Amino acid sequence: MPSFSSPEPYILWLTGAGVLVALVAWLPLALRKLPLSLPIICIGIGAAIFSLPAVHWHPLPYDFPDVTERLTEFVVIIALMGAGLKLDRIFRWRHWGVTWRLLAITMPLGIAAITLLGGWWLGLGWVAALLLGACLAPTDPVLAADVQVGPPKSNDEDEVRFGLTSEAGLNDGLAFPFVHLAIVLGTLAAAGEPWAKTWVLENVIWEIVVGIGAGWLIGKAFGWLTFHVPAETKLAATGDGLIAIAATFVSYGVTEIVHAYGFLSVFVTALALRRSHRDHDFNHQMHDLTEQVERIAMMIVLILFGGALVDGLLAALRWTDVVAAAVLILIVRPLTGLIALVGFPADRSEKLTIAFFGIRGVGSFYYLAYALNRMNLPEAERLWAIVGITVLFSILLHGLTVTPIMRLLDRQHGRDPDRSSTPPPGLQGPAAEQ
């Protein structure tokens, strides 16, 4: 008989990785018709693992600030590439009307409302309150997969799914100026140094304009190399979806090198790359690979989040913080969303759905980690607790309601929610107008 001893940590990690990959492949299909979501399952797995007496590592984000920033950053940029590749709708100002309303009205109103809530109701310093608003106002491209459009050419770009996908793709980058505003107010302004000109010229104008421009140029370049060079050497001939990952890294890296917004750049790169040959089957391969990488990375982050929850992430919470998180999810986002959609040509059920599904998630973790790694705030642990409880509320509420609500919406509009066997992230819907 063999003698059994404790396995090596490497073997345990290898086994766990295998289980994780299997869950990535199987869970979306298993949960498709259930009022559950993959993020809820991941948080539960993480809470169970890190509650075991044998597990002594505590994945609290403020104990590992650099790892938290980089890991969440990676997940978001992969999700942004996937979101851009999904969109079938041609980029025209009129056709993207729902997106502009959500970006220009809902997000600024959300930042203002959360800032006021943080300063007056929660008693945070105004810099911390502004940072909280900038972190929690954007919707998340990672955890919003169940309300986004499906793969390329899947003909499911109804106004709800298109609006939520395009909003999540762009508002992560456009929230960055407000994060930087909190940083400069907490550093330069606190030291009595001039800051307004630097913030406007660099953090608003330069970083947005260059981010969009760099993303478009890199997307065009990858589009030409992928689809339009001579047939024997074009990248599409490889059949390798890793090209999308390459485009993601190049776009983000180059844009960050010139001190512009890489999030914006990656999404615009994805749009330009898709536009280079909108109907080519290679778009499916690029999308499928980015989706797989995104799901694996997302599950890792959420398992760690579940571990952080049981290890004391919410210890700094006050009862007022819990109420504020509920107000943000149940009142602030729905109300600001409905304000933005006044006069928009959609029926009430579509407007209510768009306004309700303002999902918060990994992007909020990234922004908070990014800012706190660049300035010191006495409220840091409390901010992590508030963001944590808000994301947890969002994952639970939206995760439990997304399947029944989206299926009901499809039926109301004459669509069969079961007509496709393709598993999530995107539930299926009608073709978009082009």
Short mmCIF file of C-alpha atoms in Angstrom, two decimals:
data_model
loop_
_atom_site.label_atom_id
_atom_site.label_comp_id
_atom_site.label_asym_id
_atom_site.label_seq_id
_atom_site.Cartn_x
_atom_site.Cartn_y
_atom_site.Cartn_z
CA MET A 1 0.00 0.00 0.00
CA PRO A 2 1.35 3.48 -0.84
CA SER A 3 1.95 5.82 2.04
CA PHE A 4 -0.03 9.04 1.72
CA SER A 5 1.42 12.40 2.70
CA SER A 6 0.28 15.97 2.32
CA PRO A 7 0.38 16.96 -1.36
CA GLU A 8 2.74 19.65 -2.56
CA PRO A 9 1.21 23.12 -2.90
CA TYR A 10 1.96 23.02 -6.64
CA ILE A 11 -0.17 19.89 -7.04
CA LEU A 12 -3.00 21.50 -5.11
CA TRP A 13 -2.82 24.65 -7.27
CA LEU A 14 -2.72 22.51 -10.43
CA THR A 15 -5.79 20.56 -9.34
CA GLY A 16 -7.62 23.72 -8.41
CA ALA A 17 -6.77 25.29 -11.77
CA GLY A 18 -8.21 22.26 -13.54
CA VAL A 19 -11.44 22.48 -11.56
CA LEU A 20 -11.63 26.22 -12.29
CA VAL A 21 -11.23 25.75 -16.04
CA ALA A 22 -13.86 23.01 -16.02
CA LEU A 23 -16.26 25.33 -14.21
CA VAL A 24 -15.52 28.10 -16.69
CA ALA A 25 -16.62 25.81 -19.51
CA TRP A 26 -19.61 24.18 -17.83
CA LEU A 27 -21.23 26.61 -15.39
CA PRO A 28 -22.53 29.18 -17.94
CA LEU A 29 -24.49 26.43 -19.71
CA ALA A 30 -25.75 24.93 -16.46
CA LEU A 31 -26.91 28.31 -15.13
CA ARG A 32 -28.49 29.56 -18.34
CA LYS A 33 -32.11 29.13 -17.25
CA LEU A 34 -31.57 29.48 -13.52
CA PRO A 35 -31.91 32.69 -11.47
CA LEU A 36 -28.22 32.44 -10.62
CA SER A 37 -25.10 33.86 -12.20
CA LEU A 38 -21.52 32.72 -12.56
CA PRO A 39 -20.24 35.56 -10.31
CA ILE A 40 -22.50 34.45 -7.45
CA ILE A 41 -21.15 30.91 -7.69
CA CYS A 42 -17.56 32.19 -7.78
CA ILE A 43 -18.02 34.31 -4.67
CA GLY A 44 -19.54 31.33 -2.88
CA ILE A 45 -16.60 29.12 -3.88
CA GLY A 46 -14.12 31.74 -2.67
CA ALA A 47 -15.93 32.18 0.65
CA ALA A 48 -15.95 28.41 1.18
CA ILE A 49 -12.26 27.96 0.31
CA PHE A 50 -10.99 30.79 2.50
CA SER A 51 -13.18 29.72 5.41
CA LEU A 52 -11.29 26.43 5.67
CA PRO A 53 -9.05 26.24 8.77
CA ALA A 54 -6.16 24.98 6.64
CA VAL A 55 -6.18 28.14 4.50
CA HIS A 56 -4.12 30.82 6.22
CA TRP A 57 -3.76 33.32 3.37
CA HIS A 58 -6.09 36.33 3.50
CA PRO A 59 -6.71 37.97 0.09
CA LEU A 60 -7.59 41.44 1.37
CA PRO A 61 -7.04 43.97 -1.43
CA TYR A 62 -5.39 46.61 0.74
CA ASP A 63 -2.80 44.05 1.88
CA PHE A 64 -1.81 43.41 -1.75
CA PRO A 65 -2.37 46.80 -3.42
CA ASP A 66 -0.15 46.32 -6.47
CA VAL A 67 -1.44 42.81 -7.22
CA THR A 68 -5.03 44.04 -6.82
CA GLU A 69 -4.50 46.89 -9.25
CA ARG A 70 -2.79 44.80 -11.92
CA LEU A 71 -5.09 41.79 -11.70
CA THR A 72 -8.27 43.85 -11.96
CA GLU A 73 -6.70 45.97 -14.71
CA PHE A 74 -5.99 42.83 -16.74
CA VAL A 75 -9.56 41.54 -16.40
CA VAL A 76 -11.05 44.87 -17.47
CA ILE A 77 -8.94 45.34 -20.60
CA ILE A 78 -9.70 41.80 -21.79
CA ALA A 79 -13.42 42.43 -21.18
CA LEU A 80 -13.25 45.70 -23.12
CA MET A 81 -11.74 43.97 -26.15
CA GLY A 82 -14.44 41.31 -26.00
CA ALA A 83 -17.20 43.92 -25.68
CA GLY A 84 -15.95 45.84 -28.71
CA LEU A 85 -15.65 42.74 -30.86
CA LYS A 86 -19.24 41.73 -30.02
CA LEU A 87 -20.88 44.82 -31.42
CA ASP A 88 -22.39 44.39 -34.88
CA ARG A 89 -23.86 47.88 -35.05
CA ILE A 90 -22.03 50.31 -37.30
CA PHE A 91 -20.49 53.25 -35.44
CA ARG A 92 -22.71 56.17 -36.34
CA TRP A 93 -23.74 58.99 -34.05
CA ARG A 94 -27.48 58.48 -34.52
CA HIS A 95 -27.35 54.72 -34.12
CA TRP A 96 -25.45 55.03 -30.83
CA GLY A 97 -27.92 57.48 -29.29
CA VAL A 98 -28.64 55.35 -26.21
CA THR A 99 -24.89 55.16 -25.51
CA TRP A 100 -24.36 58.93 -25.60
CA ARG A 101 -27.29 59.50 -23.26
CA LEU A 102 -25.94 57.03 -20.69
CA LEU A 103 -22.43 58.47 -20.91
CA ALA A 104 -23.25 62.18 -20.98
CA ILE A 105 -26.14 62.18 -18.48
CA THR A 106 -26.30 59.03 -16.37
CA MET A 107 -22.62 58.75 -15.47
CA PRO A 108 -21.98 62.41 -14.47
CA LEU A 109 -25.24 62.51 -12.52
CA GLY A 110 -24.26 59.26 -10.83
CA ILE A 111 -20.83 60.60 -9.86
CA ALA A 112 -22.39 63.78 -8.46
CA ALA A 113 -25.08 61.90 -6.52
CA ILE A 114 -22.64 59.40 -5.01
CA THR A 115 -20.20 62.18 -4.11
CA LEU A 116 -22.92 64.08 -2.28
CA LEU A 117 -24.11 60.89 -0.62
CA GLY A 118 -20.55 60.14 0.53
CA GLY A 119 -19.83 63.64 1.78
CA TRP A 120 -23.11 64.50 3.49
CA TRP A 121 -24.62 61.16 4.49
CA LEU A 122 -21.53 59.02 5.12
CA GLY A 123 -19.34 61.78 6.52
CA LEU A 124 -16.41 61.03 4.21
CA GLY A 125 -13.92 63.71 3.28
CA TRP A 126 -14.83 65.28 -0.05
CA VAL A 127 -11.82 63.79 -1.81
CA ALA A 128 -12.80 60.31 -0.61
CA ALA A 129 -16.43 60.98 -1.55
CA LEU A 130 -15.45 62.05 -5.06
CA LEU A 131 -13.26 58.98 -5.44
CA LEU A 132 -16.16 56.82 -4.29
CA GLY A 133 -18.39 58.42 -6.92
CA ALA A 134 -15.81 57.91 -9.67
CA CYS A 135 -15.35 54.26 -8.68
CA LEU A 136 -19.03 53.34 -8.39
CA ALA A 137 -20.69 55.36 -11.16
CA PRO A 138 -19.43 53.35 -14.19
CA THR A 139 -21.09 50.10 -15.14
CA ASP A 140 -18.84 47.08 -15.37
CA PRO A 141 -17.84 45.38 -18.66
CA VAL A 142 -16.82 42.21 -16.82
CA LEU A 143 -19.81 41.33 -14.65
CA ALA A 144 -22.40 42.73 -17.08
CA ALA A 145 -21.95 39.86 -19.53
CA ASP A 146 -25.45 38.45 -19.02
CA VAL A 147 -27.06 41.70 -20.20
CA GLN A 148 -24.71 42.27 -23.12
CA VAL A 149 -24.99 41.28 -26.75
CA GLY A 150 -23.84 37.84 -27.83
CA PRO A 151 -20.96 36.85 -30.12
CA PRO A 152 -20.35 38.59 -33.47
CA LYS A 153 -23.15 38.17 -36.03
CA SER A 154 -25.45 36.52 -33.50
CA ASN A 155 -28.26 38.97 -34.40
CA ASP A 156 -29.14 39.92 -30.83
CA GLU A 157 -28.48 43.64 -30.68
CA ASP A 158 -31.76 44.90 -29.28
CA GLU A 159 -31.57 48.37 -27.77
CA VAL A 160 -31.23 47.07 -24.20
CA ARG A 161 -28.28 44.76 -24.82
CA PHE A 162 -26.58 47.16 -27.19
CA GLY A 163 -26.97 50.10 -24.81
CA LEU A 164 -25.59 48.23 -21.81
CA THR A 165 -22.68 46.76 -23.81
CA SER A 166 -21.61 50.02 -25.40
CA GLU A 167 -22.05 51.93 -22.13
CA ALA A 168 -19.86 49.45 -20.25
CA GLY A 169 -17.26 49.63 -23.03
CA LEU A 170 -16.88 53.39 -22.91
CA ASN A 171 -17.73 54.60 -19.43
CA ASP A 172 -14.84 52.79 -17.76
CA GLY A 173 -12.43 55.00 -19.67
CA LEU A 174 -14.51 58.16 -19.36
CA ALA A 175 -14.71 57.82 -15.57
CA PHE A 176 -10.93 58.07 -15.33
CA PRO A 177 -10.79 61.91 -15.37
CA PHE A 178 -12.87 61.93 -12.19
CA VAL A 179 -10.56 59.41 -10.55
CA HIS A 180 -7.65 61.65 -11.46
CA LEU A 181 -9.54 64.67 -10.15
CA ALA A 182 -9.79 62.97 -6.77
CA ILE A 183 -6.07 62.15 -6.92
CA VAL A 184 -4.97 65.71 -7.77
CA LEU A 185 -7.27 67.14 -5.12
CA GLY A 186 -5.79 64.74 -2.59
CA THR A 187 -2.18 65.47 -3.55
CA LEU A 188 -1.51 68.70 -5.45
CA ALA A 189 -4.44 70.68 -4.06
CA ALA A 190 -3.75 69.47 -0.52
CA ALA A 191 -0.17 70.71 -0.88
CA GLY A 192 -1.35 74.09 -2.15
CA GLU A 193 0.00 73.54 -5.67
CA PRO A 194 -1.90 74.62 -8.81
CA TRP A 195 -3.84 71.69 -10.25
CA ALA A 196 -6.80 72.81 -12.38
CA LYS A 197 -4.86 73.50 -15.58
CA THR A 198 -2.92 70.25 -15.31
CA TRP A 199 -6.07 68.24 -14.73
CA VAL A 200 -8.01 69.79 -17.63
CA LEU A 201 -5.20 69.72 -20.19
CA GLU A 202 -3.63 66.39 -19.28
CA ASN A 203 -6.21 64.20 -17.52
CA VAL A 204 -9.22 65.33 -19.55
CA ILE A 205 -8.25 66.61 -23.00
CA TRP A 206 -4.94 64.86 -23.70
CA GLU A 207 -5.71 61.47 -22.20
CA ILE A 208 -9.19 61.18 -23.72
CA VAL A 209 -8.31 62.47 -27.20
CA VAL A 210 -5.05 60.54 -27.47
CA GLY A 211 -6.65 57.43 -25.99
CA ILE A 212 -9.38 57.43 -28.64
CA GLY A 213 -6.95 58.33 -31.43
CA ALA A 214 -4.37 55.72 -30.48
CA GLY A 215 -7.06 53.07 -30.17
CA TRP A 216 -8.40 53.86 -33.64
CA LEU A 217 -4.93 53.82 -35.27
CA ILE A 218 -3.91 50.56 -33.59
CA GLY A 219 -7.24 48.98 -34.44
CA LYS A 220 -6.89 50.04 -38.08
CA ALA A 221 -3.35 48.67 -38.18
CA PHE A 222 -4.38 45.32 -36.71
CA GLY A 223 -7.40 45.26 -39.01
CA TRP A 224 -5.20 45.72 -42.06
CA LEU A 225 -2.73 43.07 -40.91
CA THR A 226 -5.56 40.69 -40.04
CA PHE A 227 -7.85 41.03 -43.03
CA HIS A 228 -6.34 43.08 -45.87
CA VAL A 229 -2.72 42.13 -46.49
CA PRO A 230 -2.05 39.48 -49.20
CA ALA A 231 -3.98 36.29 -48.52
CA GLU A 232 -1.00 34.10 -47.72
CA THR A 233 0.30 36.37 -44.97
CA LYS A 234 -2.76 37.99 -43.40
CA LEU A 235 -3.26 37.21 -39.73
CA ALA A 236 -6.78 35.87 -40.23
CA ALA A 237 -5.24 32.95 -42.13
CA THR A 238 -3.70 31.74 -38.87
CA GLY A 239 -7.14 31.07 -37.41
CA ASP A 240 -5.62 32.01 -34.06
CA GLY A 241 -7.80 34.18 -31.83
CA LEU A 242 -4.71 35.20 -29.86
CA ILE A 243 -4.52 38.12 -32.29
CA ALA A 244 -7.23 39.80 -30.20
CA ILE A 245 -5.13 39.40 -27.05
CA ALA A 246 -2.14 40.84 -28.92
CA ALA A 247 -4.21 43.82 -30.05
CA THR A 248 -5.41 44.33 -26.47
CA PHE A 249 -1.92 44.39 -25.01
CA VAL A 250 -0.43 46.57 -27.77
CA SER A 251 -3.30 49.04 -27.62
CA TYR A 252 -3.23 49.32 -23.84
CA GLY A 253 0.55 49.37 -23.59
CA VAL A 254 1.22 51.97 -26.27
CA THR A 255 -1.53 54.24 -24.99
CA GLU A 256 -0.32 54.06 -21.42
CA ILE A 257 3.25 54.76 -22.57
CA VAL A 258 2.09 58.11 -23.97
CA HIS A 259 0.09 58.76 -20.77
CA ALA A 260 -3.40 58.41 -22.20
CA TYR A 261 -6.40 56.29 -21.22
CA GLY A 262 -5.73 52.68 -22.13
CA PHE A 263 -9.28 51.56 -21.32
CA LEU A 264 -10.68 53.88 -23.97
CA SER A 265 -7.99 52.82 -26.40
CA VAL A 266 -8.68 49.10 -26.06
CA PHE A 267 -12.42 49.46 -26.67
CA VAL A 268 -11.88 51.73 -29.67
CA THR A 269 -9.24 49.31 -31.00
CA ALA A 270 -11.80 46.51 -30.78
CA LEU A 271 -14.38 48.61 -32.67
CA ALA A 272 -11.88 49.52 -35.39
CA LEU A 273 -10.65 45.95 -35.69
CA ARG A 274 -14.20 44.66 -36.04
CA ARG A 275 -15.01 47.38 -38.58
CA SER A 276 -12.11 46.29 -40.81
CA HIS A 277 -14.10 43.22 -41.87
CA ARG A 278 -17.38 43.16 -40.01
CA ASP A 279 -18.66 39.83 -41.34
CA HIS A 280 -15.47 37.74 -41.36
CA ASP A 281 -15.70 34.48 -39.40
CA PHE A 282 -12.35 35.23 -37.76
CA ASN A 283 -14.18 37.75 -35.57
CA HIS A 284 -15.80 34.77 -33.84
CA GLN A 285 -12.44 33.19 -33.09
CA MET A 286 -11.04 36.40 -31.64
CA HIS A 287 -14.16 36.97 -29.57
CA ASP A 288 -14.30 33.39 -28.30
CA LEU A 289 -10.72 33.44 -27.06
CA THR A 290 -11.08 36.80 -25.30
CA GLU A 291 -14.27 35.53 -23.67
CA GLN A 292 -12.55 32.41 -22.34
CA VAL A 293 -9.59 34.38 -20.97
CA GLU A 294 -11.94 36.94 -19.47
CA ARG A 295 -14.04 34.30 -17.71
CA ILE A 296 -11.02 32.56 -16.20
CA ALA A 297 -9.57 35.86 -14.95
CA MET A 298 -12.97 37.02 -13.69
CA MET A 299 -13.48 33.81 -11.74
CA ILE A 300 -10.07 34.19 -10.09
CA VAL A 301 -10.88 37.76 -9.04
CA LEU A 302 -14.30 36.83 -7.69
CA ILE A 303 -13.01 33.79 -5.80
CA LEU A 304 -10.49 36.11 -4.15
CA PHE A 305 -13.31 38.59 -3.51
CA GLY A 306 -15.30 35.86 -1.79
CA GLY A 307 -12.24 35.10 0.33
CA ALA A 308 -11.81 38.78 1.19
CA LEU A 309 -15.44 38.98 2.30
CA VAL A 310 -15.01 36.19 4.87
CA ASP A 311 -11.59 37.53 5.91
CA GLY A 312 -12.83 40.95 7.01
CA LEU A 313 -13.17 43.17 3.94
CA LEU A 314 -16.44 44.55 5.31
CA ALA A 315 -15.19 45.02 8.87
CA ALA A 316 -14.97 48.81 8.52
CA LEU A 317 -18.62 49.14 7.39
CA ARG A 318 -21.09 51.28 9.27
CA TRP A 319 -24.84 50.85 8.98
CA THR A 320 -25.03 54.07 6.99
CA ASP A 321 -22.62 52.58 4.42
CA VAL A 322 -24.91 49.59 3.89
CA VAL A 323 -27.89 51.88 3.38
CA ALA A 324 -25.89 54.03 0.96
CA ALA A 325 -24.91 50.98 -1.09
CA ALA A 326 -28.56 49.96 -1.37
CA VAL A 327 -29.56 53.51 -2.34
CA LEU A 328 -26.91 53.56 -5.04
CA ILE A 329 -28.06 50.29 -6.59
CA LEU A 330 -31.82 50.71 -6.14
CA ILE A 331 -32.30 54.47 -6.56
CA VAL A 332 -29.30 56.39 -7.93
CA ARG A 333 -28.56 54.26 -10.99
CA PRO A 334 -32.20 53.57 -11.97
CA LEU A 335 -33.17 57.22 -11.52
CA THR A 336 -30.20 58.67 -13.42
CA GLY A 337 -30.69 56.06 -16.12
CA LEU A 338 -34.35 56.97 -16.58
CA ILE A 339 -33.49 60.69 -16.66
CA ALA A 340 -31.05 60.03 -19.50
CA LEU A 341 -33.65 58.06 -21.45
CA VAL A 342 -36.38 60.70 -21.35
CA GLY A 343 -37.53 61.14 -24.94
CA PHE A 344 -35.57 58.14 -26.19
CA PRO A 345 -37.56 56.03 -28.69
CA ALA A 346 -37.93 52.82 -26.67
CA ASP A 347 -40.80 51.37 -24.71
CA ARG A 348 -41.04 51.60 -20.94
CA SER A 349 -39.91 48.04 -20.25
CA GLU A 350 -36.71 48.58 -22.24
CA LYS A 351 -35.95 51.87 -20.49
CA LEU A 352 -36.55 50.33 -17.07
CA THR A 353 -34.28 47.40 -17.90
CA ILE A 354 -31.44 49.64 -19.12
CA ALA A 355 -31.77 51.87 -16.06
CA PHE A 356 -31.94 48.96 -13.60
CA PHE A 357 -28.94 46.96 -14.82
CA GLY A 358 -26.19 49.38 -13.86
CA ILE A 359 -23.93 46.57 -12.69
CA ARG A 360 -20.93 47.44 -10.50
CA GLY A 361 -17.92 45.15 -10.34
CA VAL A 362 -14.26 44.63 -11.19
CA GLY A 363 -13.82 48.09 -12.71
CA SER A 364 -14.75 49.65 -9.36
CA PHE A 365 -12.07 47.55 -7.65
CA TYR A 366 -9.51 48.68 -10.20
CA TYR A 367 -10.24 52.39 -9.87
CA LEU A 368 -10.07 52.27 -6.09
CA ALA A 369 -6.81 50.31 -6.10
CA TYR A 370 -5.34 52.66 -8.73
CA ALA A 371 -6.21 55.79 -6.75
CA LEU A 372 -5.16 54.50 -3.33
CA ASN A 373 -1.82 53.39 -4.76
CA ARG A 374 -1.19 57.03 -5.70
CA MET A 375 -2.40 58.87 -2.61
CA ASN A 376 -2.98 58.24 1.05
CA LEU A 377 -6.50 58.51 2.41
CA PRO A 378 -7.39 57.83 6.06
CA GLU A 379 -10.70 56.34 4.89
CA ALA A 380 -9.02 53.72 2.65
CA GLU A 381 -10.28 50.60 4.44
CA ARG A 382 -13.77 52.05 4.75
CA LEU A 383 -13.78 52.87 1.04
CA TRP A 384 -12.84 49.27 0.28
CA ALA A 385 -15.68 48.11 2.52
CA ILE A 386 -18.23 50.41 0.83
CA VAL A 387 -17.14 49.42 -2.67
CA GLY A 388 -17.11 45.76 -1.59
CA ILE A 389 -20.65 45.79 -0.20
CA THR A 390 -21.92 47.71 -3.24
CA VAL A 391 -20.41 45.22 -5.66
CA LEU A 392 -21.74 42.34 -3.56
CA PHE A 393 -25.25 43.84 -3.59
CA SER A 394 -25.02 44.35 -7.35
CA ILE A 395 -23.82 40.81 -8.03
CA LEU A 396 -26.56 39.30 -5.88
CA LEU A 397 -29.43 41.52 -7.00
CA HIS A 398 -28.59 41.65 -10.68
CA GLY A 399 -27.38 38.06 -10.79
CA LEU A 400 -30.63 36.74 -9.33
CA THR A 401 -32.85 38.89 -11.54
CA VAL A 402 -31.04 39.01 -14.88
CA THR A 403 -32.27 35.67 -16.24
CA PRO A 404 -36.00 36.10 -15.48
CA ILE A 405 -36.04 39.78 -16.46
CA MET A 406 -34.24 39.31 -19.76
CA ARG A 407 -36.32 36.26 -20.65
CA LEU A 408 -39.51 38.18 -19.85
CA LEU A 409 -38.31 41.13 -21.95
CA ASP A 410 -37.61 38.84 -24.88
CA ARG A 411 -41.08 37.31 -24.68
CA GLN A 412 -42.71 40.74 -24.47
CA HIS A 413 -40.97 41.71 -27.71
CA GLY A 414 -41.80 38.50 -29.54
CA ARG A 415 -38.39 36.86 -29.18
CA ASP A 416 -37.78 33.28 -28.11
CA PRO A 417 -35.24 33.31 -25.26
CA ASP A 418 -34.50 29.61 -25.85
CA ARG A 419 -33.92 29.70 -29.57
CA SER A 420 -30.12 29.48 -29.37
CA SER A 421 -28.02 26.76 -27.78
CA THR A 422 -25.09 29.14 -27.37
CA PRO A 423 -24.25 29.50 -23.66
CA PRO A 424 -23.85 32.88 -21.94
CA PRO A 425 -22.40 35.46 -21.48
CA GLY A 426 -24.90 37.04 -23.89
CA LEU A 427 -28.56 36.06 -23.92
CA GLN A 428 -29.90 36.18 -27.46
CA GLY A 429 -32.04 38.89 -29.08
CA PRO A 430 -32.97 40.60 -32.35
CA ALA A 431 -30.72 42.08 -35.00
CA ALA A 432 -29.66 45.67 -34.71
CA GLU A 433 -30.46 48.31 -37.23
CA GLN A 434 -27.35 49.15 -39.22
#
